[in-house]
Amino acid sequence: MTVRLRGAMASLPSYVPGRKIPGAIVLASNESPYGLLPSVADVLAERTGTVSRYPDMASSELIATIADHHGVEPERVAVGAGSVEVCGQLAAAVLDDGAEAVFGWRAFEAYPIITAVAGGTAVKVPLDAQHVHDVDAMIAAVTDRTRLVFLCNPNNPTGTAVGGAELRRLLLGVPEDVLVVIDEAYREYVDPAAVPDAFELLGDRPNVAITRTFSKAYALAGLRVGYCLASPEVAAAVRKCQVPFSVSGLAQAAALAALGEREEVRRRAKLTVAERDRVRAGLVDAGFDVPLSQANFVWLPLGDASQEFAAACMAERIIVRPFAGDGVRVTIGTESENDAFLAVATAWQQA
Ligand SMILES: Cc1ncc(COP(=O)(O)O)c(C=O)c1O
């Protein structure tokens, strides 16, 4: 007799992480290329002795500090082991059997997995011809079975973002009992004049939740801390759906230290944004089509040539992230890493 797995397991895609090869240039996982923030390194060295004990399950100090950072009550904050877990907690909080989650496609590849694991049905809405979320098509895809809308802004993997008018239109077009999750994992790289902070714009709406992460600009991808800002009711449900103790004590202490280094985080994000714009200009000069990015990566919509392009990079020990048949996402690295990538990309285009 074989174990009776849930039906969803047969079609559940596996998350494909960016590859890691010792000595290679890794531009595949949208990580910070600048390493640990200085005070985080100190805190980790001081705190290793604490790991024989369970951490504060409520992450009280971290939640209070995040709340203070955003100027909200702590009741409106919930944390998880990375914002991917928080997205899963949000989905678990609203998706009943067969309920629908609407999101753009292609967007963050965890959304279909999270939706299926929570027992929901994914409704994928194609991006528009400029690789941007088609807000009107997303509104049109909402039915009486919809319980959740994910908007990845800026979008992974295309880097494109929608502005304030589209954000407002989406909220007006979605029923008030449907949760709209605006995933701002790359917020620190955005031009705030073009893309408003979703919480400042829409945080007063009870059906809006915003997710943020310490994995990207705060350089803590390996420690796993993310959070959401939501109504007190939604945040309470999200806390109930967290795996107990999923945010370790080291992760809580590191995130607290990282929040104290916002100046350095801003300085590093500025470097990445300048490099992103330089890389994009170099790629456009070389003949690539590259959508404008508001994130720490660029998207090359190479279609069927995507795998071949990634293989050409790999041959030069540069790891990028291909999505077969669709495109290639390239994380912005240090100046010299970006130069190495531009040289390979230009040679590939000229071959
Ligand atoms: C759009 C988006 N959301 C969430 C995440 C999850 O990040 P983490 O779980 O490390 O916070 C990622 C990571 O790549 C992402 O691209």
Coordinates of C-alpha atoms and ligand atoms in Angstrom, one line a residue:
M1 CA 0.0 0.0 0.0
T2 CA 1.3 3.4 -0.8
V3 CA 0.7 6.5 1.3
R4 CA -2.2 8.6 0.1
L5 CA -0.7 11.9 -0.7
R6 CA -2.8 15.0 -1.3
G7 CA -3.9 15.3 -4.9
A8 CA -2.0 18.6 -5.2
M9 CA 1.3 16.9 -4.7
A10 CA 1.2 15.4 -8.2
S11 CA 1.4 18.8 -9.9
L12 CA 3.2 20.8 -7.2
P13 CA 6.2 22.4 -8.8
S14 CA 9.5 22.4 -6.8
Y15 CA 11.1 25.7 -6.0
V16 CA 14.3 26.1 -8.2
P17 CA 17.0 27.9 -6.2
G18 CA 19.8 29.8 -7.9
R19 CA 22.8 27.6 -8.3
K20 CA 26.0 27.9 -6.2
I21 CA 29.4 26.8 -7.4
P22 CA 32.5 27.5 -5.4
G23 CA 34.6 30.2 -7.0
A24 CA 31.9 31.2 -9.5
I25 CA 30.3 34.7 -9.8
V26 CA 26.8 34.2 -8.4
L27 CA 24.2 36.5 -10.0
A28 CA 21.3 34.1 -9.6
S29 CA 19.5 34.7 -6.3
N30 CA 19.1 38.5 -5.9
E31 CA 21.3 38.6 -2.9
S32 CA 23.4 41.6 -1.7
P33 CA 26.9 41.3 -3.1
Y34 CA 28.4 43.4 -0.2
G35 CA 28.3 40.8 2.6
L36 CA 27.1 41.1 6.2
L37 CA 26.4 44.6 7.6
P38 CA 29.2 45.3 10.2
S39 CA 27.1 45.3 13.3
V40 CA 25.3 42.1 12.2
A41 CA 28.7 40.3 12.1
D42 CA 29.4 41.5 15.7
V43 CA 25.9 40.4 17.0
L44 CA 26.3 37.0 15.4
A45 CA 29.7 36.5 17.0
E46 CA 28.3 37.5 20.4
R47 CA 25.1 35.4 20.2
T48 CA 26.2 32.0 19.0
G49 CA 26.1 30.7 22.6
T50 CA 22.3 31.2 22.8
V51 CA 21.4 28.6 20.2
S52 CA 20.9 25.8 22.7
R53 CA 17.8 27.6 23.9
Y54 CA 14.5 28.3 22.1
P55 CA 14.2 31.9 20.9
D56 CA 11.4 34.4 21.9
M57 CA 8.6 32.8 19.9
A58 CA 6.7 36.1 19.6
S59 CA 9.8 38.0 18.3
S60 CA 8.6 40.8 20.6
E61 CA 11.6 43.1 20.4
L62 CA 11.9 42.7 16.6
I63 CA 8.2 43.3 16.0
A64 CA 8.3 46.4 18.2
T65 CA 11.3 47.8 16.3
I66 CA 9.8 47.0 12.9
A67 CA 6.5 48.7 14.1
D68 CA 8.4 51.7 15.2
H69 CA 10.3 51.8 11.9
H70 CA 7.0 52.0 10.0
G71 CA 5.2 54.1 12.6
V72 CA 2.5 51.6 13.3
E73 CA 1.2 49.6 16.3
P74 CA 3.0 46.2 16.9
E75 CA -0.4 44.5 16.4
R76 CA 0.0 45.3 12.7
V77 CA 3.2 43.4 12.3
A78 CA 3.8 39.6 11.9
V79 CA 7.1 37.9 11.1
G80 CA 8.2 34.7 9.5
A81 CA 11.3 32.8 8.3
G82 CA 11.8 35.0 5.3
S83 CA 9.0 36.8 3.5
V84 CA 8.4 33.6 1.6
E85 CA 7.2 32.0 4.8
V86 CA 5.1 35.1 5.6
C87 CA 3.5 34.8 2.1
G88 CA 2.7 31.2 3.0
Q89 CA 1.2 32.3 6.3
L90 CA -0.9 34.9 4.5
A91 CA -2.1 32.2 2.1
A92 CA -2.8 29.7 4.8
A93 CA -4.8 32.4 6.6
V94 CA -7.2 33.0 3.7
L95 CA -7.2 30.1 1.3
D96 CA -9.9 27.4 1.9
D97 CA -10.1 24.3 -0.2
G98 CA -10.2 25.3 -3.8
A99 CA -10.3 29.1 -3.2
E100 CA -8.4 31.1 -5.8
A101 CA -5.3 33.1 -5.6
V102 CA -4.7 35.5 -8.4
F103 CA -1.3 36.7 -9.4
G104 CA 0.6 37.9 -12.4
W105 CA 2.7 35.5 -14.4
R106 CA 5.6 35.3 -14.6
A107 CA 6.1 36.6 -11.0
F108 CA 7.8 35.1 -7.9
E109 CA 7.9 31.4 -8.5
A110 CA 6.9 30.6 -4.9
Y111 CA 3.4 31.9 -5.4
P112 CA 2.0 28.8 -7.2
I113 CA 3.7 26.5 -4.6
I114 CA 2.4 28.5 -1.7
T115 CA -1.1 28.5 -3.2
A116 CA -1.2 24.8 -3.8
V117 CA 0.3 23.9 -0.4
A118 CA -2.4 26.0 1.3
G119 CA -5.1 24.1 -0.7
G120 CA -5.9 26.9 -3.1
T121 CA -6.0 27.2 -6.9
A122 CA -3.6 29.4 -8.7
V123 CA -5.0 31.8 -11.3
K124 CA -2.1 33.2 -13.4
V125 CA -2.6 36.4 -15.3
P126 CA -0.1 37.1 -18.1
L127 CA 2.0 40.3 -17.7
D128 CA 1.5 42.8 -20.5
A129 CA 3.8 43.2 -23.5
Q130 CA 6.2 45.4 -21.5
H131 CA 6.6 42.7 -18.9
V132 CA 4.5 44.7 -16.4
H133 CA 1.6 43.5 -14.2
D134 CA -1.7 44.0 -16.1
V135 CA -3.8 45.4 -13.3
D136 CA -7.0 45.4 -15.3
A137 CA -6.6 41.8 -16.3
M138 CA -5.9 40.9 -12.7
I139 CA -9.1 42.6 -11.6
A140 CA -11.0 40.8 -14.4
A141 CA -9.6 37.5 -13.1
V142 CA -11.1 38.0 -9.7
T143 CA -14.2 35.8 -9.1
D144 CA -16.4 35.0 -6.1
R145 CA -13.9 32.2 -5.4
T146 CA -11.0 34.6 -5.1
R147 CA -9.6 35.0 -1.6
L148 CA -6.1 36.3 -2.3
V149 CA -4.3 38.5 -4.8
F150 CA -0.5 38.6 -4.9
L151 CA 1.1 41.7 -6.5
C152 CA 4.9 41.4 -6.7
N153 CA 6.1 45.1 -6.8
P154 CA 8.7 45.4 -8.2
N155 CA 8.2 42.1 -9.9
N156 CA 10.5 39.1 -9.7
P157 CA 11.9 38.2 -12.2
T158 CA 11.1 41.1 -14.6
G159 CA 12.1 44.0 -12.3
T160 CA 9.2 46.0 -13.6
A161 CA 6.9 47.9 -11.2
V162 CA 3.4 49.5 -11.2
G163 CA 2.9 53.0 -9.8
G164 CA 0.5 54.6 -7.4
A165 CA -2.4 54.9 -9.9
E166 CA -2.3 51.2 -10.7
L167 CA -2.0 50.2 -7.1
R168 CA -5.1 52.3 -6.2
R169 CA -7.0 50.9 -9.2
L170 CA -6.2 47.3 -8.2
L171 CA -7.5 48.0 -4.7
L172 CA -10.7 49.7 -6.0
G173 CA -11.3 46.7 -8.4
V174 CA -11.0 43.9 -5.8
P175 CA -13.8 43.2 -3.4
E176 CA -13.0 44.3 0.2
D177 CA -13.2 40.7 1.6
V178 CA -10.3 39.6 -0.7
L179 CA -6.8 40.0 0.8
V180 CA -4.4 41.9 -1.5
V181 CA -0.7 41.1 -0.7
I182 CA 1.8 43.5 -2.1
D183 CA 5.2 41.9 -2.0
E184 CA 7.8 44.5 -1.6
A185 CA 10.9 42.3 -1.2
Y186 CA 12.9 44.7 -3.4
R187 CA 11.6 48.0 -1.9
E188 CA 15.0 49.4 -1.1
Y189 CA 16.0 49.5 -4.8
V190 CA 12.9 51.4 -6.0
D191 CA 12.7 55.0 -7.1
P192 CA 10.1 56.2 -4.6
A193 CA 9.0 59.0 -7.0
A194 CA 7.8 56.3 -9.5
V195 CA 6.7 53.6 -7.1
P196 CA 5.1 54.7 -3.8
D197 CA 5.4 52.8 -0.6
A198 CA 2.3 50.6 -0.7
F199 CA 1.9 50.8 3.1
E200 CA 1.9 54.6 3.1
L201 CA -0.5 54.6 0.1
L202 CA -2.9 51.8 1.1
G203 CA -2.0 50.7 4.6
D204 CA -5.3 52.0 6.0
R205 CA -7.3 49.4 4.0
P206 CA -8.1 46.3 6.1
N207 CA -7.7 44.0 3.1
V208 CA -4.1 45.1 2.3
A209 CA -1.0 43.3 3.5
I210 CA 2.6 44.4 2.6
T211 CA 5.5 42.0 2.8
R212 CA 9.1 43.0 3.3
T213 CA 12.3 41.0 3.8
F214 CA 15.7 41.2 5.4
S215 CA 17.1 38.9 2.7
K216 CA 18.0 41.4 0.0
A217 CA 19.2 45.0 0.8
Y218 CA 19.7 44.0 4.5
A219 CA 22.0 41.1 3.4
L220 CA 20.5 38.4 5.7
A221 CA 19.2 35.9 3.1
G222 CA 20.8 33.0 5.0
L223 CA 19.2 33.8 8.3
R224 CA 15.6 33.9 7.1
V225 CA 13.6 36.9 8.4
G226 CA 10.7 38.6 6.7
Y227 CA 7.6 40.4 7.9
C228 CA 4.2 41.8 6.9
L229 CA 2.3 44.9 7.8
A230 CA -1.4 44.3 7.8
S231 CA -4.6 45.0 9.8
P232 CA -4.5 43.7 13.4
E233 CA -6.9 40.9 12.5
V234 CA -4.9 39.7 9.5
A235 CA -1.6 40.0 11.3
A236 CA -3.0 38.0 14.2
A237 CA -4.1 35.2 11.8
V238 CA -0.7 35.3 10.1
R239 CA 1.0 34.9 13.5
K240 CA -1.2 31.8 14.2
C241 CA 0.0 30.3 10.8
Q242 CA 3.7 30.7 11.6
V243 CA 5.6 27.5 12.4
P244 CA 6.5 27.9 16.1
F245 CA 10.0 29.3 16.6
S246 CA 10.6 29.6 12.9
V247 CA 12.5 32.8 13.3
S248 CA 15.6 31.9 15.3
G249 CA 17.1 34.0 18.1
L250 CA 20.2 34.7 15.9
A251 CA 17.9 35.8 13.1
Q252 CA 15.9 38.1 15.4
A253 CA 19.1 39.7 16.8
A254 CA 20.7 40.1 13.4
A255 CA 17.5 41.7 12.0
L256 CA 17.4 44.1 14.9
A257 CA 21.1 45.1 14.3
A258 CA 20.4 45.4 10.6
L259 CA 17.5 47.8 11.3
G260 CA 20.0 50.0 13.2
E261 CA 22.2 50.3 10.0
R262 CA 19.7 51.9 7.7
E263 CA 22.2 54.5 6.5
E264 CA 24.6 51.8 5.4
V265 CA 21.7 49.8 3.8
R266 CA 20.7 53.0 1.8
R267 CA 24.3 53.6 0.8
R268 CA 24.7 50.0 -0.5
A269 CA 21.3 50.1 -2.3
K270 CA 22.3 53.3 -4.1
L271 CA 25.5 51.6 -5.3
T272 CA 23.4 48.7 -6.6
V273 CA 20.9 51.0 -8.3
A274 CA 23.8 52.8 -10.1
E275 CA 25.3 49.5 -11.1
R276 CA 21.9 48.3 -12.3
D277 CA 21.4 51.3 -14.5
R278 CA 25.0 50.9 -15.9
V279 CA 24.4 47.2 -16.6
R280 CA 21.1 47.8 -18.3
A281 CA 22.7 50.6 -20.5
G282 CA 25.5 48.2 -21.4
L283 CA 23.1 45.4 -22.3
V284 CA 20.9 47.8 -24.4
D285 CA 24.0 49.0 -26.2
A286 CA 24.9 45.4 -27.0
G287 CA 21.4 44.9 -28.6
F288 CA 19.4 43.3 -25.7
D289 CA 15.9 44.1 -24.9
V290 CA 15.9 44.9 -21.2
P291 CA 12.8 46.2 -19.4
L292 CA 13.4 49.1 -16.9
S293 CA 14.1 47.5 -13.6
Q294 CA 13.2 48.9 -10.1
A295 CA 15.0 46.0 -8.4
N296 CA 18.5 44.6 -7.8
F297 CA 18.4 42.5 -11.0
V298 CA 17.6 42.8 -14.7
W299 CA 15.5 40.7 -17.0
L300 CA 16.5 39.5 -20.4
P301 CA 13.4 38.2 -22.2
L302 CA 15.3 35.8 -24.4
G303 CA 12.6 33.2 -24.9
D304 CA 14.0 29.9 -26.4
A305 CA 17.5 31.2 -26.2
S306 CA 17.4 31.6 -22.4
Q307 CA 19.1 28.3 -21.5
E308 CA 21.8 28.8 -24.1
F309 CA 22.5 32.2 -22.8
A310 CA 22.8 30.9 -19.2
A311 CA 25.1 28.1 -20.4
A312 CA 27.3 30.7 -22.1
C313 CA 27.6 32.6 -18.8
M314 CA 28.2 29.3 -16.9
A315 CA 31.1 28.5 -19.3
E316 CA 32.7 31.7 -17.9
R317 CA 31.8 30.7 -14.4
I318 CA 29.0 33.3 -14.1
I319 CA 25.8 31.9 -12.7
V320 CA 22.6 33.6 -13.8
R321 CA 19.0 32.4 -13.4
P322 CA 17.3 31.1 -16.6
F323 CA 13.5 30.5 -16.8
A324 CA 13.3 28.0 -19.7
G325 CA 11.5 29.4 -22.7
D326 CA 10.9 32.7 -21.1
G327 CA 14.0 34.8 -20.0
V328 CA 17.0 35.1 -17.8
R329 CA 17.2 37.1 -14.6
V330 CA 20.6 38.5 -13.7
T331 CA 21.3 39.9 -10.2
I332 CA 23.4 43.0 -9.9
G333 CA 26.7 42.2 -8.3
T334 CA 29.8 44.2 -7.5
E335 CA 31.3 46.5 -10.2
S336 CA 33.9 43.9 -11.3
E337 CA 31.3 41.0 -11.3
N338 CA 29.0 43.2 -13.5
D339 CA 31.9 44.0 -15.8
A340 CA 32.6 40.2 -16.2
F341 CA 28.9 39.6 -16.9
L342 CA 28.7 42.4 -19.5
A343 CA 31.7 41.1 -21.3
V344 CA 30.1 37.6 -21.6
A345 CA 26.7 39.0 -22.6
T346 CA 28.2 41.3 -25.3
A347 CA 30.3 38.5 -26.7
W348 CA 27.2 36.2 -26.8
Q349 CA 25.2 38.8 -28.6
Q350 CA 28.0 39.4 -31.2
A351 CA 28.6 35.7 -31.9
Ligands
LIG1 C1 9.3 38.8 -4.7 C2 9.9 38.0 -3.7 N1 9.2 37.8 -2.5 C3 9.7 37.1 -1.5 C4 11.0 36.5 -1.6 C5 11.4 35.7 -0.5 O1 12.5 36.2 0.2 P1 12.8 35.7 1.6 O2 12.0 34.5 1.9 O3 14.3 35.4 1.6 O4 12.5 36.9 2.5 C6 11.7 36.7 -2.8 C7 13.0 36.0 -2.9 O5 13.6 35.8 -3.9 C8 11.2 37.4 -3.8 O6 11.8 37.6 -5.0

